[in-house]
PDB file of C-alpha atoms in Angstrom:
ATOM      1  CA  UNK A 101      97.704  36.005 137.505  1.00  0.00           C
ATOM      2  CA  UNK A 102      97.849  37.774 134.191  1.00  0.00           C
ATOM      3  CA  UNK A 103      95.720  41.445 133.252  1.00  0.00           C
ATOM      4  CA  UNK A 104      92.301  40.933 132.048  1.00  0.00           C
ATOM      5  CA  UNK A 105      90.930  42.747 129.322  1.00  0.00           C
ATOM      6  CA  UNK A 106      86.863  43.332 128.617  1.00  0.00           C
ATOM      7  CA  UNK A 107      86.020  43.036 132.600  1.00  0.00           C
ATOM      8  CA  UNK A 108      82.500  44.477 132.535  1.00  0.00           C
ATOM      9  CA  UNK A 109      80.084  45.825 135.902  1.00  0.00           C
ATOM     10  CA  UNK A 110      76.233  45.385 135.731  1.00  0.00           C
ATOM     11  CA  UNK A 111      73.870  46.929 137.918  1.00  0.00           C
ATOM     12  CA  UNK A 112      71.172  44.899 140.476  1.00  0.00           C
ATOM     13  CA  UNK A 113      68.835  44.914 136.993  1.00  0.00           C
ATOM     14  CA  UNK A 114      71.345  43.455 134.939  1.00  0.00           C
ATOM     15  CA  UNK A 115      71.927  46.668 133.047  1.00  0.00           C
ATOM     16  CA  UNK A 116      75.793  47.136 131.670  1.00  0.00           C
ATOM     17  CA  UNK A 117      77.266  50.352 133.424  1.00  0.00           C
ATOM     18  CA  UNK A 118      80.945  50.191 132.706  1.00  0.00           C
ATOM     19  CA  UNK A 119      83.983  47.946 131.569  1.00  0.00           C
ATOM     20  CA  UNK A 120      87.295  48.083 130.881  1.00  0.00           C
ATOM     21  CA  UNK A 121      90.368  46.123 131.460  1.00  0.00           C
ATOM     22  CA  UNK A 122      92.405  45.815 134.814  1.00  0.00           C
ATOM     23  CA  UNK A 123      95.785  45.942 135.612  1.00  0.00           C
ATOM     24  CA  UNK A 124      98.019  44.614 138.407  1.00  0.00           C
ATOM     25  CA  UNK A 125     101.599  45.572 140.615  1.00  0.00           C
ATOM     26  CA  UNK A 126     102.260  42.202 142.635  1.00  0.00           C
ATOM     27  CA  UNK A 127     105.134  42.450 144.459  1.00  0.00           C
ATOM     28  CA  UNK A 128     106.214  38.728 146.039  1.00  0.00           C
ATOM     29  CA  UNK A 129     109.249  39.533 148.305  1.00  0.00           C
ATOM     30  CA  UNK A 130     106.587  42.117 150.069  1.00  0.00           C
ATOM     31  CA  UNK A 131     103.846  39.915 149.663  1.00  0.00           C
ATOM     32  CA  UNK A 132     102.049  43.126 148.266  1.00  0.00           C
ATOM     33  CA  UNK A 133      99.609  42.867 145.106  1.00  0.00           C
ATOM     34  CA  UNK A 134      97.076  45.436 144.065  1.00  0.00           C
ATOM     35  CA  UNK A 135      94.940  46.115 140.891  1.00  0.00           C
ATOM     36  CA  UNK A 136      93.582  48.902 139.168  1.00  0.00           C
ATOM     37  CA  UNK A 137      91.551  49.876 136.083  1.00  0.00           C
ATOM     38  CA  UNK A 138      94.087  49.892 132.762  1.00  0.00           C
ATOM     39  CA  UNK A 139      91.139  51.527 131.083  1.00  0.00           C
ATOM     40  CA  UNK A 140      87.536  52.275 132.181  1.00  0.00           C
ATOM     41  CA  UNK A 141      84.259  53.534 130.170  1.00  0.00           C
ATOM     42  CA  UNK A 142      80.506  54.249 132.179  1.00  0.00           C
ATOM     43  CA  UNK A 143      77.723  53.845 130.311  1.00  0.00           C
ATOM     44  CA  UNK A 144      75.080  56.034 130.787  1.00  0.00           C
ATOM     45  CA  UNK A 145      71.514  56.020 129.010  1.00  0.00           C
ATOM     46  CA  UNK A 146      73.627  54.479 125.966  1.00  0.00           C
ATOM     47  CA  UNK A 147      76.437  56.755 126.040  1.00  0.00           C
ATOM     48  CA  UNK A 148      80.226  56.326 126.591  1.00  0.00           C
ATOM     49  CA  UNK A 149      81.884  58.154 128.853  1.00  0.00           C
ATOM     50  CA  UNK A 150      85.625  57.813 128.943  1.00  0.00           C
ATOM     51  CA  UNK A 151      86.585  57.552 132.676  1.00  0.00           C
ATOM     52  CA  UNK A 152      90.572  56.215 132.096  1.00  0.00           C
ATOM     53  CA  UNK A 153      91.602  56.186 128.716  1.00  0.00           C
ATOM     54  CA  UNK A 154      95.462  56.711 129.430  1.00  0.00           C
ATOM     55  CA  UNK A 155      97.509  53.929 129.702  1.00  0.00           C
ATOM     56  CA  UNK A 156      99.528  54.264 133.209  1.00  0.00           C
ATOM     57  CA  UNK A 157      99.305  54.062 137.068  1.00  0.00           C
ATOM     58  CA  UNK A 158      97.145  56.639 138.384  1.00  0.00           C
ATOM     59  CA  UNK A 159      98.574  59.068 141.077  1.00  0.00           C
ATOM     60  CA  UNK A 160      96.072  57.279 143.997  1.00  0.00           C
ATOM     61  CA  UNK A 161      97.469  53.866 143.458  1.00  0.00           C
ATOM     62  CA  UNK A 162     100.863  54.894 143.039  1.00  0.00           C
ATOM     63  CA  UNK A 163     100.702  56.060 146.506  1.00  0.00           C
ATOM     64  CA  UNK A 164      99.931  53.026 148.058  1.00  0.00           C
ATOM     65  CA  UNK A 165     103.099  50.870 146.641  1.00  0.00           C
ATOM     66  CA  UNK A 166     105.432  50.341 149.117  1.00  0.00           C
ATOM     67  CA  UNK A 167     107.895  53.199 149.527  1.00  0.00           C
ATOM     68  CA  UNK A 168     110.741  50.616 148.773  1.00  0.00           C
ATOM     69  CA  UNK A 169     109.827  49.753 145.697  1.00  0.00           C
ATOM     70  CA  UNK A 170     107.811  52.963 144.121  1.00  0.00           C
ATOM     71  CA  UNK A 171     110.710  53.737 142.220  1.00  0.00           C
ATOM     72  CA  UNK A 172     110.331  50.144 139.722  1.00  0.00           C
ATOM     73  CA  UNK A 173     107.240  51.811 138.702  1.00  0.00           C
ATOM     74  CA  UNK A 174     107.868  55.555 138.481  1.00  0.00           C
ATOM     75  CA  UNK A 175     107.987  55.849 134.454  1.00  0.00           C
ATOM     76  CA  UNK A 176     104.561  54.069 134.471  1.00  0.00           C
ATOM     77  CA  UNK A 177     102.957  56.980 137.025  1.00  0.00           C
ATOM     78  CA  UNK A 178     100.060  58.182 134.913  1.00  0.00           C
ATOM     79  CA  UNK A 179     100.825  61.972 133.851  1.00  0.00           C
TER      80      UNK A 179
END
């Protein structure tokens, strides 16, 4: 698996409402993985709003690595 850049969400009409790329913590000895947005940007009526525009793990998905490993990805924590 390797991050994806220019992942985009449409609505039920079809209508672009946000994108951005995703990132990824897999873990194999733990058999853990999870992903996250690198960066996201909603549209709305035509207009950009910057949702994650940091690059780094946000606090809410920091807290679900497992405890035993958290501290491989500490410098990345999103501050």
């Amino acid at each position: 698996m390797e991050n994806f850049s220019g992942i985009n969400i449409f609505n039920e009409k079809d209508k672009h409402i946000a994108g951005g790329w995703m990132e990824f913590i897999y873990e194999p000895t733990y058999n853990f993985f999870i992903s996250y947005w690198g960066f996201l940007t909603y549209l709305d009526s035509g207009k950009e709003i910057e949702i994650k525009d940091k690059v780094g793990i946000p606090l809410h998905i920091f807290n679900q690595i497992l405890e035993n490993v958290r501290y491989r990805y500490k410098t990345e924590l999103l501050k």
